[in-house]
Amino acid sequence: ILEVIVRICRPRTALVALLNNETGWLDVAAMYNPNEAMEKILTGMKSFEVGMGTVTGRAALFGKTVCVENIEEDPDYTWQEAMYAGGFMSSLGVPLIKTGITVGVISMSYAKVAEFSKKQVALAETFASQAVIAISNTRLFTEVQQRTAELTQALEYQTATSEVLDVISRSPNE
């Protein structure tokens, strides 16, 4: 999804962050095209606080698309280190919403101060909707695989127990 969104919307870099229900923060799940310095920052921090300090955090906080055309002029933006390291000046954050609840954010950053077109925002929101479906399907698939593995293990245990009991029942004198 990130590859397609980057090809169409042409940001400098993009990422997906998913809400961690235990911490309440957004964990970086995927990155696309970060430079070395930005990748180091994202790998080191691993999570975004839900709040006003970043576009990603704001999109999660409000559950709405957030566009910041010039990050340097935004008094609430507190992630300047990453802005300079990543070489971006503007950012767009689109929440991933499932049944009315924000479960993550797709963020895109641009190297220049940019006004986001309605078409770019609409495309990003469409991709966010598709990402929610893909994430839900992946989680369901993982849960089914996990349950299948548990059932397989239980069946193997039951089969082994049955074989032992069969041997015992055939040799009552031993």
PDB file of C-alpha atoms in Angstrom:
ATOM      1  CA  ILE A   1       0.000   0.000   0.000  1.00  0.00           C
ATOM      2  CA  LEU A   2       2.845   2.385   0.855  1.00  0.00           C
ATOM      3  CA  GLU A   3       4.568   1.715  -2.475  1.00  0.00           C
ATOM      4  CA  VAL A   4       1.419   2.613  -4.398  1.00  0.00           C
ATOM      5  CA  ILE A   5       0.639   5.685  -2.313  1.00  0.00           C
ATOM      6  CA  VAL A   6       4.212   6.938  -2.786  1.00  0.00           C
ATOM      7  CA  ARG A   7       4.042   6.360  -6.537  1.00  0.00           C
ATOM      8  CA  ILE A   8       0.769   8.285  -6.838  1.00  0.00           C
ATOM      9  CA  CYS A   9       1.133  11.053  -4.223  1.00  0.00           C
ATOM     10  CA  ARG A  10       4.938  11.366  -4.553  1.00  0.00           C
ATOM     11  CA  PRO A  11       5.922  12.119  -0.947  1.00  0.00           C
ATOM     12  CA  ARG A  12       9.560  12.126   0.175  1.00  0.00           C
ATOM     13  CA  THR A  13       8.795   9.313   2.609  1.00  0.00           C
ATOM     14  CA  ALA A  14       5.789   7.490   4.056  1.00  0.00           C
ATOM     15  CA  LEU A  15       5.027   5.283   7.026  1.00  0.00           C
ATOM     16  CA  VAL A  16       2.289   3.289   8.690  1.00  0.00           C
ATOM     17  CA  ALA A  17       1.976   3.410  12.467  1.00  0.00           C
ATOM     18  CA  LEU A  18      -0.482   1.155  14.312  1.00  0.00           C
ATOM     19  CA  LEU A  19      -2.051   1.834  17.682  1.00  0.00           C
ATOM     20  CA  ASN A  20      -0.606  -0.317  20.456  1.00  0.00           C
ATOM     21  CA  ASN A  21      -3.511  -0.972  22.816  1.00  0.00           C
ATOM     22  CA  GLU A  22      -1.170  -1.715  25.724  1.00  0.00           C
ATOM     23  CA  THR A  23       0.869   1.502  25.566  1.00  0.00           C
ATOM     24  CA  GLY A  24      -1.602   3.818  23.830  1.00  0.00           C
ATOM     25  CA  TRP A  25       1.178   4.893  21.447  1.00  0.00           C
ATOM     26  CA  LEU A  26       1.508   4.372  17.697  1.00  0.00           C
ATOM     27  CA  ASP A  27       4.119   1.754  16.786  1.00  0.00           C
ATOM     28  CA  VAL A  28       5.899   2.114  13.435  1.00  0.00           C
ATOM     29  CA  ALA A  29       4.752  -0.896  11.385  1.00  0.00           C
ATOM     30  CA  ALA A  30       6.208  -0.029   7.965  1.00  0.00           C
ATOM     31  CA  MET A  31       8.371   2.655   6.366  1.00  0.00           C
ATOM     32  CA  TYR A  32       8.883   3.579   2.751  1.00  0.00           C
ATOM     33  CA  ASN A  33      11.897   5.448   1.425  1.00  0.00           C
ATOM     34  CA  PRO A  34      13.271   7.047   4.606  1.00  0.00           C
ATOM     35  CA  ASN A  35      16.796   8.380   4.269  1.00  0.00           C
ATOM     36  CA  GLU A  36      19.427   6.848   6.546  1.00  0.00           C
ATOM     37  CA  ALA A  37      19.097   9.503   9.263  1.00  0.00           C
ATOM     38  CA  MET A  38      15.299   9.252   9.324  1.00  0.00           C
ATOM     39  CA  GLU A  39      15.367   5.461   9.396  1.00  0.00           C
ATOM     40  CA  LYS A  40      17.741   5.611  12.362  1.00  0.00           C
ATOM     41  CA  ILE A  41      15.375   7.946  14.243  1.00  0.00           C
ATOM     42  CA  LEU A  42      12.289   5.847  13.475  1.00  0.00           C
ATOM     43  CA  THR A  43      14.029   2.600  14.368  1.00  0.00           C
ATOM     44  CA  GLY A  44      15.334   4.107  17.600  1.00  0.00           C
ATOM     45  CA  MET A  45      12.049   5.557  18.795  1.00  0.00           C
ATOM     46  CA  LYS A  46       9.731   2.873  17.356  1.00  0.00           C
ATOM     47  CA  SER A  47       6.586   4.707  18.563  1.00  0.00           C
ATOM     48  CA  PHE A  48       4.718   7.995  18.216  1.00  0.00           C
ATOM     49  CA  GLU A  49       2.845   9.595  21.063  1.00  0.00           C
ATOM     50  CA  VAL A  50      -0.783  10.282  20.244  1.00  0.00           C
ATOM     51  CA  GLY A  51      -0.903  14.072  20.532  1.00  0.00           C
ATOM     52  CA  MET A  52      -0.199  17.410  18.902  1.00  0.00           C
ATOM     53  CA  GLY A  53       3.598  17.082  18.559  1.00  0.00           C
ATOM     54  CA  THR A  54       3.539  15.197  15.234  1.00  0.00           C
ATOM     55  CA  VAL A  55       1.212  14.959  12.270  1.00  0.00           C
ATOM     56  CA  THR A  56       0.943  11.210  12.886  1.00  0.00           C
ATOM     57  CA  GLY A  57      -0.027  11.820  16.509  1.00  0.00           C
ATOM     58  CA  ARG A  58      -2.591  14.468  15.559  1.00  0.00           C
ATOM     59  CA  ALA A  59      -4.276  12.273  12.961  1.00  0.00           C
ATOM     60  CA  ALA A  60      -4.633   9.561  15.624  1.00  0.00           C
ATOM     61  CA  LEU A  61      -5.785  12.033  18.285  1.00  0.00           C
ATOM     62  CA  PHE A  62      -8.533  13.617  16.180  1.00  0.00           C
ATOM     63  CA  GLY A  63      -9.373  10.635  13.950  1.00  0.00           C
ATOM     64  CA  LYS A  64      -9.265  12.982  10.961  1.00  0.00           C
ATOM     65  CA  THR A  65      -6.872  13.742   8.122  1.00  0.00           C
ATOM     66  CA  VAL A  66      -4.267  16.309   9.152  1.00  0.00           C
ATOM     67  CA  CYS A  67      -2.326  18.437   6.673  1.00  0.00           C
ATOM     68  CA  VAL A  68       0.567  20.640   7.755  1.00  0.00           C
ATOM     69  CA  GLU A  69       1.809  22.608   4.781  1.00  0.00           C
ATOM     70  CA  ASN A  70       4.808  24.174   6.532  1.00  0.00           C
ATOM     71  CA  ILE A  71       6.036  22.352   9.598  1.00  0.00           C
ATOM     72  CA  GLU A  72       8.484  25.119  10.533  1.00  0.00           C
ATOM     73  CA  GLU A  73       5.577  27.521  11.024  1.00  0.00           C
ATOM     74  CA  ASP A  74       3.505  25.100  13.112  1.00  0.00           C
ATOM     75  CA  PRO A  75       3.852  26.055  16.811  1.00  0.00           C
ATOM     76  CA  ASP A  76       2.548  22.673  18.048  1.00  0.00           C
ATOM     77  CA  TYR A  77       4.944  20.544  16.005  1.00  0.00           C
ATOM     78  CA  THR A  78       7.721  19.281  18.306  1.00  0.00           C
ATOM     79  CA  TRP A  79       9.506  16.744  16.098  1.00  0.00           C
ATOM     80  CA  GLN A  80      11.921  19.160  14.370  1.00  0.00           C
ATOM     81  CA  GLU A  81      14.890  16.785  14.771  1.00  0.00           C
ATOM     82  CA  ALA A  82      13.178  14.268  12.507  1.00  0.00           C
ATOM     83  CA  MET A  83      12.012  16.972  10.113  1.00  0.00           C
ATOM     84  CA  TYR A  84      15.576  18.147   9.509  1.00  0.00           C
ATOM     85  CA  ALA A  85      17.070  14.642   9.506  1.00  0.00           C
ATOM     86  CA  GLY A  86      14.375  13.336   7.158  1.00  0.00           C
ATOM     87  CA  GLY A  87      14.551  16.331   4.866  1.00  0.00           C
ATOM     88  CA  PHE A  88      10.856  17.162   4.861  1.00  0.00           C
ATOM     89  CA  MET A  89       8.937  20.408   5.270  1.00  0.00           C
ATOM     90  CA  SER A  90       5.291  19.372   5.055  1.00  0.00           C
ATOM     91  CA  SER A  91       3.307  16.357   6.102  1.00  0.00           C
ATOM     92  CA  LEU A  92      -0.032  14.640   5.664  1.00  0.00           C
ATOM     93  CA  GLY A  93      -1.459  12.158   8.184  1.00  0.00           C
ATOM     94  CA  VAL A  94      -4.486   9.984   7.454  1.00  0.00           C
ATOM     95  CA  PRO A  95      -6.054   7.914  10.240  1.00  0.00           C
ATOM     96  CA  LEU A  96      -6.829   4.247   9.779  1.00  0.00           C
ATOM     97  CA  ILE A  97     -10.327   3.940  11.204  1.00  0.00           C
ATOM     98  CA  LYS A  98     -12.098   0.666  11.929  1.00  0.00           C
ATOM     99  CA  THR A  99     -15.670   0.765  13.241  1.00  0.00           C
ATOM    100  CA  GLY A 100     -15.248   4.369  14.334  1.00  0.00           C
ATOM    101  CA  ILE A 101     -11.989   3.780  16.222  1.00  0.00           C
ATOM    102  CA  THR A 102      -8.552   4.932  15.066  1.00  0.00           C
ATOM    103  CA  VAL A 103      -6.279   1.893  14.794  1.00  0.00           C
ATOM    104  CA  GLY A 104      -3.344   3.573  13.083  1.00  0.00           C
ATOM    105  CA  VAL A 105      -2.139   6.305  10.744  1.00  0.00           C
ATOM    106  CA  ILE A 106      -0.575   6.555   7.301  1.00  0.00           C
ATOM    107  CA  SER A 107       1.771   9.537   7.196  1.00  0.00           C
ATOM    108  CA  MET A 108       3.474  11.100   4.192  1.00  0.00           C
ATOM    109  CA  SER A 109       6.146  13.773   4.282  1.00  0.00           C
ATOM    110  CA  TYR A 110       7.228  16.101   1.513  1.00  0.00           C
ATOM    111  CA  ALA A 111      10.613  17.752   0.973  1.00  0.00           C
ATOM    112  CA  LYS A 112       9.063  21.118   0.095  1.00  0.00           C
ATOM    113  CA  VAL A 113       6.401  23.289   1.646  1.00  0.00           C
ATOM    114  CA  ALA A 114       3.310  21.970  -0.120  1.00  0.00           C
ATOM    115  CA  GLU A 115      -0.364  22.592  -0.376  1.00  0.00           C
ATOM    116  CA  PHE A 116      -2.103  19.247  -0.539  1.00  0.00           C
ATOM    117  CA  SER A 117      -4.611  18.926  -3.357  1.00  0.00           C
ATOM    118  CA  LYS A 118      -8.077  17.568  -2.703  1.00  0.00           C
ATOM    119  CA  LYS A 119      -7.208  14.707  -5.046  1.00  0.00           C
ATOM    120  CA  GLN A 120      -4.096  13.757  -3.021  1.00  0.00           C
ATOM    121  CA  VAL A 121      -6.038  13.837   0.239  1.00  0.00           C
ATOM    122  CA  ALA A 122      -8.903  11.792  -1.247  1.00  0.00           C
ATOM    123  CA  LEU A 123      -6.444   9.212  -2.608  1.00  0.00           C
ATOM    124  CA  ALA A 124      -4.667   8.964   0.727  1.00  0.00           C
ATOM    125  CA  GLU A 125      -7.986   8.491   2.527  1.00  0.00           C
ATOM    126  CA  THR A 126      -9.000   5.777   0.042  1.00  0.00           C
ATOM    127  CA  PHE A 127      -5.709   3.980   0.613  1.00  0.00           C
ATOM    128  CA  ALA A 128      -6.207   4.285   4.360  1.00  0.00           C
ATOM    129  CA  SER A 129      -9.593   2.570   4.050  1.00  0.00           C
ATOM    130  CA  GLN A 130      -7.989  -0.220   2.018  1.00  0.00           C
ATOM    131  CA  ALA A 131      -5.187  -0.524   4.566  1.00  0.00           C
ATOM    132  CA  VAL A 132      -7.706  -1.053   7.380  1.00  0.00           C
ATOM    133  CA  ILE A 133      -9.266  -3.918   5.420  1.00  0.00           C
ATOM    134  CA  ALA A 134      -5.849  -5.442   4.700  1.00  0.00           C
ATOM    135  CA  ILE A 135      -4.749  -5.140   8.335  1.00  0.00           C
ATOM    136  CA  SER A 136      -8.011  -6.696   9.555  1.00  0.00           C
ATOM    137  CA  ASN A 137      -7.672  -9.586   7.115  1.00  0.00           C
ATOM    138  CA  THR A 138      -4.053 -10.156   8.132  1.00  0.00           C
ATOM    139  CA  ARG A 139      -4.987 -10.219  11.815  1.00  0.00           C
ATOM    140  CA  LEU A 140      -7.831 -12.664  11.167  1.00  0.00           C
ATOM    141  CA  PHE A 141      -5.549 -14.892   9.106  1.00  0.00           C
ATOM    142  CA  THR A 142      -2.917 -14.851  11.847  1.00  0.00           C
ATOM    143  CA  GLU A 143      -5.519 -15.719  14.484  1.00  0.00           C
ATOM    144  CA  VAL A 144      -6.820 -18.617  12.369  1.00  0.00           C
ATOM    145  CA  GLN A 145      -3.275 -19.920  11.845  1.00  0.00           C
ATOM    146  CA  GLN A 146      -2.576 -19.669  15.567  1.00  0.00           C
ATOM    147  CA  ARG A 147      -5.785 -21.494  16.458  1.00  0.00           C
ATOM    148  CA  THR A 148      -5.068 -24.178  13.848  1.00  0.00           C
ATOM    149  CA  ALA A 149      -1.596 -24.714  15.335  1.00  0.00           C
ATOM    150  CA  GLU A 150      -3.134 -25.058  18.814  1.00  0.00           C
ATOM    151  CA  LEU A 151      -5.690 -27.565  17.574  1.00  0.00           C
ATOM    152  CA  THR A 152      -3.021 -29.537  15.712  1.00  0.00           C
ATOM    153  CA  GLN A 153      -0.913 -29.719  18.851  1.00  0.00           C
ATOM    154  CA  ALA A 154      -3.920 -30.827  20.931  1.00  0.00           C
ATOM    155  CA  LEU A 155      -4.775 -33.499  18.348  1.00  0.00           C
ATOM    156  CA  GLU A 156      -1.195 -34.786  18.357  1.00  0.00           C
ATOM    157  CA  TYR A 157      -1.253 -34.964  22.163  1.00  0.00           C
ATOM    158  CA  GLN A 158      -4.606 -36.764  22.119  1.00  0.00           C
ATOM    159  CA  THR A 159      -3.363 -39.231  19.478  1.00  0.00           C
ATOM    160  CA  ALA A 160      -0.225 -39.992  21.492  1.00  0.00           C
ATOM    161  CA  THR A 161      -2.284 -40.490  24.652  1.00  0.00           C
ATOM    162  CA  SER A 162      -4.645 -42.802  22.774  1.00  0.00           C
ATOM    163  CA  GLU A 163      -1.729 -44.878  21.470  1.00  0.00           C
ATOM    164  CA  VAL A 164      -0.276 -45.235  24.974  1.00  0.00           C
ATOM    165  CA  LEU A 165      -3.661 -46.256  26.388  1.00  0.00           C
ATOM    166  CA  ASP A 166      -4.103 -48.763  23.541  1.00  0.00           C
ATOM    167  CA  VAL A 167      -0.748 -50.391  24.340  1.00  0.00           C
ATOM    168  CA  ILE A 168      -1.630 -50.523  28.031  1.00  0.00           C
ATOM    169  CA  SER A 169      -5.048 -52.077  27.375  1.00  0.00           C
ATOM    170  CA  ARG A 170      -3.546 -54.826  25.143  1.00  0.00           C
ATOM    171  CA  SER A 171      -1.103 -55.944  27.796  1.00  0.00           C
ATOM    172  CA  PRO A 172      -2.973 -56.041  31.128  1.00  0.00           C
ATOM    173  CA  ASN A 173      -0.514 -58.459  32.769  1.00  0.00           C
ATOM    174  CA  GLU A 174       2.604 -56.390  32.082  1.00  0.00           C
TER     175      GLU A 174
END
